[in-house]
Short mmCIF file of C-alpha atoms and ligand atoms in Angstrom, two decimals:
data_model
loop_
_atom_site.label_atom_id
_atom_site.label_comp_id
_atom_site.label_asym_id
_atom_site.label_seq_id
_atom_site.Cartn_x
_atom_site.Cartn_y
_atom_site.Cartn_z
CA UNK A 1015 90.34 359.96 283.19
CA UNK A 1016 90.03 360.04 279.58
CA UNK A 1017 92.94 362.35 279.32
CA UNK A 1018 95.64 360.13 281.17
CA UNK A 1019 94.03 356.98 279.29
CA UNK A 1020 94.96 358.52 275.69
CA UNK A 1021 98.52 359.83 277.28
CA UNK A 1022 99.07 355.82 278.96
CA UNK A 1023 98.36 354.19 275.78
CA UNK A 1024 101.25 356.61 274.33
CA UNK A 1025 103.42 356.00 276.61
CA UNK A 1026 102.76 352.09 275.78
CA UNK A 1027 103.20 353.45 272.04
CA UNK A 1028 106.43 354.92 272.81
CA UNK A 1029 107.93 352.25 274.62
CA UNK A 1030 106.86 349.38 272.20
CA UNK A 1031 108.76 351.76 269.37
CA UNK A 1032 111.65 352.55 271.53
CA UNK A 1033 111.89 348.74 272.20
CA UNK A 1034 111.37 347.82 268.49
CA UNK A 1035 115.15 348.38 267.12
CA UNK A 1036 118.31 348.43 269.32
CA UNK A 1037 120.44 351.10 268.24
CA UNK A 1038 120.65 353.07 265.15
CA UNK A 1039 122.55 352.92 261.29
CA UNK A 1040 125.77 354.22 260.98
CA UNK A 1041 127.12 355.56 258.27
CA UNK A 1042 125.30 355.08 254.39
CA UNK A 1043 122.48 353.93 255.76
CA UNK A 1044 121.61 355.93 258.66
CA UNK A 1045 117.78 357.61 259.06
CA UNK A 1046 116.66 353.67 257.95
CA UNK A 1047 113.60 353.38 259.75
CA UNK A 1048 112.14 349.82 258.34
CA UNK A 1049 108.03 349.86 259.98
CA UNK A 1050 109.04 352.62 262.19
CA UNK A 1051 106.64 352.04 264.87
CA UNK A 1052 103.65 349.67 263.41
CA UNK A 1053 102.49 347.33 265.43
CA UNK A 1054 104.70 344.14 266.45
CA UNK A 1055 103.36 340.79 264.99
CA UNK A 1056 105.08 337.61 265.67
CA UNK A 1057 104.42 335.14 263.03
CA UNK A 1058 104.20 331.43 263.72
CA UNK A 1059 104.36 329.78 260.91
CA UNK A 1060 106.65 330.39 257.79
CA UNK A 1061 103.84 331.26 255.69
CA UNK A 1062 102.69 333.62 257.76
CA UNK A 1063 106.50 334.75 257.58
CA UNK A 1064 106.54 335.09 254.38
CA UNK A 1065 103.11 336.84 254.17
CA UNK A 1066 104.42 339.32 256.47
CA UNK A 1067 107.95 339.86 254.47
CA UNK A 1068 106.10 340.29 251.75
CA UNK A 1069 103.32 342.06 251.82
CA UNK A 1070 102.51 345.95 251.03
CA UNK A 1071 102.42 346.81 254.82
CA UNK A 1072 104.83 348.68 257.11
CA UNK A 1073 105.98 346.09 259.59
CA UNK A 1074 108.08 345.11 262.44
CA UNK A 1075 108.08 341.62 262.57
CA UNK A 1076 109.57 339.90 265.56
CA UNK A 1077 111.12 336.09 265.05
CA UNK A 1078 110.75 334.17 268.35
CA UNK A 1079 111.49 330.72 267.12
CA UNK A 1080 112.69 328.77 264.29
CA UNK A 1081 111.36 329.27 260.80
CA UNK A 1082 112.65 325.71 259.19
CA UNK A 1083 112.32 326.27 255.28
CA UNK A 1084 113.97 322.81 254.59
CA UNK A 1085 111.58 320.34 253.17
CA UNK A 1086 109.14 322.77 252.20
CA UNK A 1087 109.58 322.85 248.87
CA UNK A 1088 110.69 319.18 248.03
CA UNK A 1089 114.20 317.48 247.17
CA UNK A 1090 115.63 317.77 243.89
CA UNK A 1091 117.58 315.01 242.51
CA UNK A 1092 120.10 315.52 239.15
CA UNK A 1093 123.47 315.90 237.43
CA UNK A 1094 125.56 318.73 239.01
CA UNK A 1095 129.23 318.70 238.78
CA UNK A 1096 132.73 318.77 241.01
CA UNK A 1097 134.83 322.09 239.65
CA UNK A 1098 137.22 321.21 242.77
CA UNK A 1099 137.07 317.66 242.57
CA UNK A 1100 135.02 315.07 244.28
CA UNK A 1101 136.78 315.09 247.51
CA UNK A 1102 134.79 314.91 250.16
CA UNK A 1103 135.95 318.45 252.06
CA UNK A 1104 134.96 319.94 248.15
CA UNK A 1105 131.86 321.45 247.38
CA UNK A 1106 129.72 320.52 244.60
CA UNK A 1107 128.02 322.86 242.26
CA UNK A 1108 124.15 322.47 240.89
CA UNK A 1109 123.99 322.68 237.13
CA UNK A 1110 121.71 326.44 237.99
CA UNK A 1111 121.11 328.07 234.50
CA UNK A 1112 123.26 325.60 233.29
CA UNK A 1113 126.27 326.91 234.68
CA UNK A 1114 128.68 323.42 235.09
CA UNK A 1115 128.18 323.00 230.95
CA UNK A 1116 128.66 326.81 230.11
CA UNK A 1117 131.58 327.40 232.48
CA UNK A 1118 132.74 323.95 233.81
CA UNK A 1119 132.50 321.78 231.01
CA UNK A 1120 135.65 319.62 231.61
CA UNK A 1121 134.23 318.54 235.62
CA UNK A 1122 133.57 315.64 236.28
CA UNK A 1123 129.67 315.08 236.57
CA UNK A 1124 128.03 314.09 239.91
CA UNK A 1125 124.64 313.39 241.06
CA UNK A 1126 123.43 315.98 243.45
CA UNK A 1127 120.65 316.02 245.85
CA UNK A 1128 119.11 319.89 247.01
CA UNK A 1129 117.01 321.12 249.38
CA UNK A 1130 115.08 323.51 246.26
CA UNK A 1131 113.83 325.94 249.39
CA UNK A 1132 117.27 326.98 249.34
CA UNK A 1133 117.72 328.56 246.08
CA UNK A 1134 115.49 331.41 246.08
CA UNK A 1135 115.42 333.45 249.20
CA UNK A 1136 112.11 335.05 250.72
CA UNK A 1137 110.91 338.54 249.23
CA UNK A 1138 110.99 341.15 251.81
CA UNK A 1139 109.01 344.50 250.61
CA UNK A 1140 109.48 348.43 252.04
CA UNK A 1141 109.24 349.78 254.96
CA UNK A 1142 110.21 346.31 257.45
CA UNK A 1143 112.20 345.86 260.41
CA UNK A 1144 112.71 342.29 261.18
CA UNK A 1145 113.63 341.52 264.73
CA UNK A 1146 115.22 338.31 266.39
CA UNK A 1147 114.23 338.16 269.79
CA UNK A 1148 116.94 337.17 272.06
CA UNK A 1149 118.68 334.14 270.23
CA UNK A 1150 115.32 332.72 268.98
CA UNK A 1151 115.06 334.38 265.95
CA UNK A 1152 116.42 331.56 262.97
CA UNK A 1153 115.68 330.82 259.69
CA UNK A 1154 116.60 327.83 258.03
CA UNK A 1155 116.65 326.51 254.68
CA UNK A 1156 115.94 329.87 253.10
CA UNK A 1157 117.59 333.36 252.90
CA UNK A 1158 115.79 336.98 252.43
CA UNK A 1159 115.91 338.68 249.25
CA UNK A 1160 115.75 342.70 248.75
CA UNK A 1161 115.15 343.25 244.89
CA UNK A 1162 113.44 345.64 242.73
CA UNK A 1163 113.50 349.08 244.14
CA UNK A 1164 112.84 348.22 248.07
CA UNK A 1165 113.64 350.09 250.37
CA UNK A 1166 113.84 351.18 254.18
CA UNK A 1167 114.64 347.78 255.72
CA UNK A 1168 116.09 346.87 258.86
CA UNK A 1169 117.36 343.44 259.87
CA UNK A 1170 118.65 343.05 263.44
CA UNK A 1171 119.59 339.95 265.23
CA UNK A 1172 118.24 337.10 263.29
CA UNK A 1173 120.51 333.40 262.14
CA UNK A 1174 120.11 332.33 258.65
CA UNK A 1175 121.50 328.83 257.87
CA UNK A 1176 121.43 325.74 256.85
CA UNK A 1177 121.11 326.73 252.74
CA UNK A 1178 122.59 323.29 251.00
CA UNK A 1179 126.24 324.11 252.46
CA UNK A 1180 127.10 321.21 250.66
CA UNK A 1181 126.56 323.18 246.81
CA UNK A 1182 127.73 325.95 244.92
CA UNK A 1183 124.09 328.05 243.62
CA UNK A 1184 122.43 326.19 246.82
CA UNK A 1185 121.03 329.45 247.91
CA UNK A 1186 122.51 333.42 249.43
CA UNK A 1187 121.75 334.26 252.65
CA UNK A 1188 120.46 337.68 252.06
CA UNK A 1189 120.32 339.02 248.69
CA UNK A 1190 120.06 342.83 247.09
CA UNK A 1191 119.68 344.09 244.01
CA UNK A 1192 118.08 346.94 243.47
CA UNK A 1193 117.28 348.37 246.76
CA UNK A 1194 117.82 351.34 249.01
CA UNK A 1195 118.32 352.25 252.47
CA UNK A 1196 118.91 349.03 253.76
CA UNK A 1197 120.52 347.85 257.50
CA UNK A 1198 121.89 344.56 258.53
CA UNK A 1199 122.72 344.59 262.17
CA UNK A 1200 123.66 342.09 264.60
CA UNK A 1201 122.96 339.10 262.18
CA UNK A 1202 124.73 335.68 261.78
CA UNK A 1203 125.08 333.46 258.90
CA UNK A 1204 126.45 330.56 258.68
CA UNK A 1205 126.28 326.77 256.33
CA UNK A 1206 125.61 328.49 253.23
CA UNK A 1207 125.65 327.52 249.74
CA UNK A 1208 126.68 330.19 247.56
CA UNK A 1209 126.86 334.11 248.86
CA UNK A 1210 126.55 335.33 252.95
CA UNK A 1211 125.97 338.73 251.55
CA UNK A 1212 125.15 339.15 247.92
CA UNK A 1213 124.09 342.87 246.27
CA UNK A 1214 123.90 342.67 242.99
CA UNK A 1215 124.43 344.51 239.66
CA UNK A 1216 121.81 347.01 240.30
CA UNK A 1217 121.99 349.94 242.10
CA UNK A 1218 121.07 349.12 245.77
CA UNK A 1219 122.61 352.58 246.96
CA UNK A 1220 122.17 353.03 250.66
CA UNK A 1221 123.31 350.22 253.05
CA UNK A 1222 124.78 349.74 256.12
CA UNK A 1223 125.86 346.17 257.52
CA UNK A 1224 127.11 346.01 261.31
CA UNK A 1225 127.77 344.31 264.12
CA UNK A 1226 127.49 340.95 262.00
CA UNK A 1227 128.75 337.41 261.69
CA UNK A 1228 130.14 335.89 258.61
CA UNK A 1229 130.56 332.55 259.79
CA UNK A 1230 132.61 330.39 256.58
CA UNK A 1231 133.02 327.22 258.97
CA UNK A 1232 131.75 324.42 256.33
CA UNK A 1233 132.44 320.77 255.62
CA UNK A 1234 132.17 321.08 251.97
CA UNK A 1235 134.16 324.33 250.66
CA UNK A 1236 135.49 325.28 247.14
CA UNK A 1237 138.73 325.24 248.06
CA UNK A 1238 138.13 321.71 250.02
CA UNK A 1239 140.01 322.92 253.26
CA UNK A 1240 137.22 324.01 256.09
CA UNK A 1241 136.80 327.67 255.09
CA UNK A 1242 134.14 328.65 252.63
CA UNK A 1243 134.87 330.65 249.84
CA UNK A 1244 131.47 332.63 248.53
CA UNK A 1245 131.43 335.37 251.74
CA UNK A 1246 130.53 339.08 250.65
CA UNK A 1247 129.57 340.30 247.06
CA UNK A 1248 129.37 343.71 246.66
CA UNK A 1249 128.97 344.52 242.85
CA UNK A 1250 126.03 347.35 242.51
CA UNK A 1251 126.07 349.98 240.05
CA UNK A 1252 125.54 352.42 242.61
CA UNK A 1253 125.98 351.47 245.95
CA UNK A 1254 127.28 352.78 249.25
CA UNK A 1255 128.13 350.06 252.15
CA UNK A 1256 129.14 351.32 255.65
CA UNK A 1257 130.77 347.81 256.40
CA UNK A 1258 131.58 348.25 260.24
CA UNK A 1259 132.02 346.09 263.52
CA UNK A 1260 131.92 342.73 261.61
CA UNK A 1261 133.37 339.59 262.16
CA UNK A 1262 134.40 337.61 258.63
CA UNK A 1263 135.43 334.22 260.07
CA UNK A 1264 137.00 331.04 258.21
CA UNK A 1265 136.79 331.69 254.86
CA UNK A 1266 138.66 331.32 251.75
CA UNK A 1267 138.02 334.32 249.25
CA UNK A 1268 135.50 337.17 248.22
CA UNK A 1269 135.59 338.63 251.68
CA UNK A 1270 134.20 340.54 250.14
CA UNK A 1271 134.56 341.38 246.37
CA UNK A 1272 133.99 344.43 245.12
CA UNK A 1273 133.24 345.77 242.17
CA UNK A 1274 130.80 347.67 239.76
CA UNK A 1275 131.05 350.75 241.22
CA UNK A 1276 130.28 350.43 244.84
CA UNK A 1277 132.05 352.52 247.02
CA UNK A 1278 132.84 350.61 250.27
CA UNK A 1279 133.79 352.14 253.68
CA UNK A 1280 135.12 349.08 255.65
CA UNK A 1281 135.62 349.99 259.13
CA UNK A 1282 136.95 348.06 262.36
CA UNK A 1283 135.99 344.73 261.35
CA UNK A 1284 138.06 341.70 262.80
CA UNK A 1285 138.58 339.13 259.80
CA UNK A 1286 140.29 335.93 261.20
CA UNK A 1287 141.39 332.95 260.11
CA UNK A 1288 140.74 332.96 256.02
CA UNK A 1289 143.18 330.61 253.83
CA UNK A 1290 142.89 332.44 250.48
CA UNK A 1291 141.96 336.54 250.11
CA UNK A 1292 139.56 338.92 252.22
CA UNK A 1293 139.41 341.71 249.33
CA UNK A 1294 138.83 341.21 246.23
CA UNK A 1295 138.50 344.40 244.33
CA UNK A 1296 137.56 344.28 240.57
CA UNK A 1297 137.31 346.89 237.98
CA UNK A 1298 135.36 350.09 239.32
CA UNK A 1299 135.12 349.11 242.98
CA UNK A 1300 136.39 351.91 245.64
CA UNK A 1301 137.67 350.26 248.73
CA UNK A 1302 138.54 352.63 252.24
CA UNK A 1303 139.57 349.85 254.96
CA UNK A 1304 140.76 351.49 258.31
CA UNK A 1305 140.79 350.14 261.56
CA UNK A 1306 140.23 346.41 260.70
CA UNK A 1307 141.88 343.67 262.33
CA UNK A 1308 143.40 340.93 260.28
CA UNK A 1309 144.43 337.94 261.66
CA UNK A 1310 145.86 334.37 260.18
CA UNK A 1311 144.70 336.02 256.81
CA UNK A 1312 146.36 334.66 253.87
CA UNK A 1313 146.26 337.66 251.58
CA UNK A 1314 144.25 341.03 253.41
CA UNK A 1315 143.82 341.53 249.51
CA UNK A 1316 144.03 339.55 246.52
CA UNK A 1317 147.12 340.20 244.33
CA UNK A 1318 144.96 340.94 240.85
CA UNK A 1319 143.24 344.08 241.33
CA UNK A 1320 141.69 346.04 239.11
CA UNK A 1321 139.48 348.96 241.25
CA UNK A 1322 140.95 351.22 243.71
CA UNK A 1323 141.75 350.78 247.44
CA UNK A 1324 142.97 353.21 250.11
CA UNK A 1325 144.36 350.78 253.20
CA UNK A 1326 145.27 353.75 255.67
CA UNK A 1327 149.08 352.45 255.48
CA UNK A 1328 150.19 355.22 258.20
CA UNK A 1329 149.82 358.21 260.31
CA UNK A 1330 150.81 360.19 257.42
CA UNK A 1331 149.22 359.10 254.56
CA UNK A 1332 146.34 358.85 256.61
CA UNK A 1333 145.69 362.63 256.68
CA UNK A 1334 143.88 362.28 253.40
CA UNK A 1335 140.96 361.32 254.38
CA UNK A 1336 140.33 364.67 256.18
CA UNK A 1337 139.41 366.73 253.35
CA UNK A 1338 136.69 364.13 252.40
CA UNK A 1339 135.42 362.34 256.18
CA UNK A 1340 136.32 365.25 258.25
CA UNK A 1341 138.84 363.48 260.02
CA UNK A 1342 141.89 361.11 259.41
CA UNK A 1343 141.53 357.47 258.72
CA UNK A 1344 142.66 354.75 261.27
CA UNK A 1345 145.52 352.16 260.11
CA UNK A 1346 144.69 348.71 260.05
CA UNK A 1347 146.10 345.70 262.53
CA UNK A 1348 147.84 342.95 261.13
CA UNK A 1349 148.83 339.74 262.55
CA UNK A 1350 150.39 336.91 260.52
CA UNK A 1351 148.34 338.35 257.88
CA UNK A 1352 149.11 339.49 254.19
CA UNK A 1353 149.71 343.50 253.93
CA UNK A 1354 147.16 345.40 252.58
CA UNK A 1355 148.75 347.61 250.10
CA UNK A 1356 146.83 350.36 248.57
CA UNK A 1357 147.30 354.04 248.43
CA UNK A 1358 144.39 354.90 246.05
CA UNK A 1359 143.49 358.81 247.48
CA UNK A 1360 141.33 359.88 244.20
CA UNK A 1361 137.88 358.54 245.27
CA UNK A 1362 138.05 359.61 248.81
CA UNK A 1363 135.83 362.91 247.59
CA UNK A 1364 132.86 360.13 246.88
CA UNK A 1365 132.52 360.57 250.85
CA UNK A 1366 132.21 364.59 251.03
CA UNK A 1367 128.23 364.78 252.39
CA UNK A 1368 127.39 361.42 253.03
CA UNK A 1369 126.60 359.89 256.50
CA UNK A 1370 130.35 358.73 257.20
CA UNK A 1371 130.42 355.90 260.13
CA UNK A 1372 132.95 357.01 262.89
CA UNK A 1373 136.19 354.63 263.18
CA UNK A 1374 137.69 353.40 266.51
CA UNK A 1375 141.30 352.15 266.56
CA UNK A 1376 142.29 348.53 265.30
CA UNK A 1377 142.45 347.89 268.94
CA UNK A 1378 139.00 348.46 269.53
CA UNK A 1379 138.73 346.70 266.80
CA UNK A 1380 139.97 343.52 268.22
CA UNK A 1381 136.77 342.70 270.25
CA UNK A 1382 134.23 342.17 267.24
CA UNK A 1383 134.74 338.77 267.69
CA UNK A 1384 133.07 338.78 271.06
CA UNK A 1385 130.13 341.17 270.33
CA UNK A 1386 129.40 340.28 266.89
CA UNK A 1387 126.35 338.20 265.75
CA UNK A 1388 123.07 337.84 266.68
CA UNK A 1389 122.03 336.64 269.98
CA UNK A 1390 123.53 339.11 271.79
CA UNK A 1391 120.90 341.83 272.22
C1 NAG B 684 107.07 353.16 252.80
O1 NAG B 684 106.74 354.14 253.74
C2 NAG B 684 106.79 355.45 253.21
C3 NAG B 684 106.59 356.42 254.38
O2 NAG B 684 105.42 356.11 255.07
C4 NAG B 684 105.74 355.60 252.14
O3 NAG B 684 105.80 356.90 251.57
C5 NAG B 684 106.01 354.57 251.05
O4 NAG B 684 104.97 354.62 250.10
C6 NAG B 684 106.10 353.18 251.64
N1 NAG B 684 106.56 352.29 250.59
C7 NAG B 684 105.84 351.27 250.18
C8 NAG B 684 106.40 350.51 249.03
O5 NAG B 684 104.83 350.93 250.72
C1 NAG B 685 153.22 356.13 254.65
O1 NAG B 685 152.63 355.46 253.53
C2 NAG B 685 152.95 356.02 252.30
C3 NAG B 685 152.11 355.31 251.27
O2 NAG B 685 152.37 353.93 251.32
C4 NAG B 685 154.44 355.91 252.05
O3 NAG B 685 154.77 356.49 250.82
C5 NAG B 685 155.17 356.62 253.17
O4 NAG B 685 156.56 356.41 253.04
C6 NAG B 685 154.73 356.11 254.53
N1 NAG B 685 155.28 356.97 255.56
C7 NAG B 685 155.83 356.49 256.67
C8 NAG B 685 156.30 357.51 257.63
O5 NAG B 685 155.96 355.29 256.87
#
């Protein structure tokens, strides 16, 4: 009796464990284990949200509802200012760290009203895994925020919006800097105010981001036309991102930048319909892009660049990735989209001995639209 009681409640263990993350990271990031198998909770409120995100514990939190930040911190009410003009497609900016007199100081000025919940996201500490169940799992009004040397994190299948879309510095959706071992999987963000995906100028290292939505659609962009221009900003001093099986949808530019020196493996992600650049690569960042879709994108890169960036231009050329990934690279799929012209080979050795994420063809690529996101697990 006692014997099969002890091996039941293991089973029970086992399953709950097994059912805790769907899937596994690919690439930089794989071995991420967030709380591993500690016991589910399922907060109800937001504070007990945030008390979970942030406290010293190994978690796996599951989201079965709404969290709604907005409100929860009051309304601010003050002089901002319109760097792209006061139309009413542009978005505003908040005077943060007095950025519109340092760096704008010919716009116009303009009263602006913020949700302040927005601005600062919601610590998350080591060793979490933070679960959306089905397409319940939201979080409004606030984004999370991985800083100062966490690590082991998994986030899979949650929705943050809703971060004063209307204003530049209104809030990221999920923020790193300084973090390791990190995986976003199967999220969607969308209605933000400033950065989707923002790692910082410290070292976050290890991170992999998959299976994810970028979702620009916005009433109130910086380049006033629909598509939002703050996406992905990947500017560590020492980070690796496995970027693979994501769908970057209407924006406008920084999708993503790249700089620092981040090495970035982007792999068979479907960018559609962006009016300005998807890449933007800066001084030190290392860019491999192979088997990506890009469709109705202005410029697949943006015509300054100052880091390197190998685009897998053909069969050919492709072969030298083998030395470093153990295999060739995939080209990329184009459709009324800019070119993607880059035939940077030196870095490719930053990839000998990592975890290297595998790369389908562009055509397989083509289908991130329908599978990305959350909601679909
Ligand atoms: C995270 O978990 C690992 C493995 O159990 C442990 O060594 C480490 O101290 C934990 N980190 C924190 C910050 O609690
Ligand atoms: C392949 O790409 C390289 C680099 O852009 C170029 O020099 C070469 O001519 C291309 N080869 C073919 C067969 O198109």
């Amino acid at each position: 009796m006692r014997s099969s009681t002890v091996f039941g409640a293991l089973v029970a263990a086992a399953v709950q464990a097994a059912a805790a993350v769907t899937g596994a990271a690919e690439g930089f990031a794989k071995g991420v284990t967030g709380g591993g198998s500690s016991s589910a909770v399922y907060p109800t409120t937001t504070a007990q949200l945030v008390s979970y995100l942030g406290d010293s514990s190994a978690r796996v939190i599951y989201l079965d509802r709404t969290f709604d930040f907005t409100g929860s911190e009051g309304t601010a009410s003050e002089t901002g200012c319109a760097p792209w003009g006061t139309g009413s497609a542009c978005q505003l900016a908040i005077n943060k760290d007095n950025w519109c007199n340092n760096y704008q100081a010919s716009a116009p000025k303009v009263n602006v009203r913020y949700d302040k919940a927005g601005l600062l996201g919601i610590t998350v500490r080591s060793n979490k895994s933070i679960i959306g169940v089905g397409n319940k799992g939201v979080i409004r009004g606030k984004g999370l925020r991985i800083v100062s040397g966490a690590n082991n994190i998994i986030i899979q299948n949650i929705h943050i919006t809703n971060l004063n879309p209307q204003y530049v510095w209104g809030g990221d959706a999920i923020t790193l800097d300084g973090a390791d071992m990190v995986w976003i999987d199967r999220v969607t963000t969308s209605l933000i105010g400033r950065q989707h995906v923002v790692l910082g100028n410290s070292a976050s290292n290890r991170v992999t981001i998959s299976n994810s939505k970028f979702d620009g659609t916005t009433s109130w962009s910086a380049t006033c036309d629909g598509h939002h221009y703050w996406g992905l900003y990947f500017t560590g001093s020492n980070d690796l991102i496995t970027f693979k099986n994501n769908y970057v949808y209407r924006t406008s530019g920084r999708s993503p930048k790249v700089a620092g020196n981040t090495l970035l493996h982007a792999v068979n992600n479907y960018f559609y319909d962006n009016s300005g650049h998807a890449f933007e690569i800066d001084a030190g960042g290392m860019v491999l892009a192979e088997g990506n879709v890009f469709q109705n994108v202005k410029e697949s890169v943006s015509s300054t660049r100052g880091g390197q960036l190998f685009g897998s231009p053909n069969a050919s050329a492709n072969s030298a990735c083998s030395s470093a990934l153990g295999r060739a690279c995939q080209v990329n799929g184009f459709g009324s989209s800019g070119a993607l012209p880059g035939t940077d080979t030196g870095f490719l050795g930053n990839f000998r001995g990592k975890n290297i994420a595998s790369a389908s063809t562009y055509d397989v690529a083509k289908n991130v639209q329908n599978t990305a996101g959350f909601g679909k697990i």
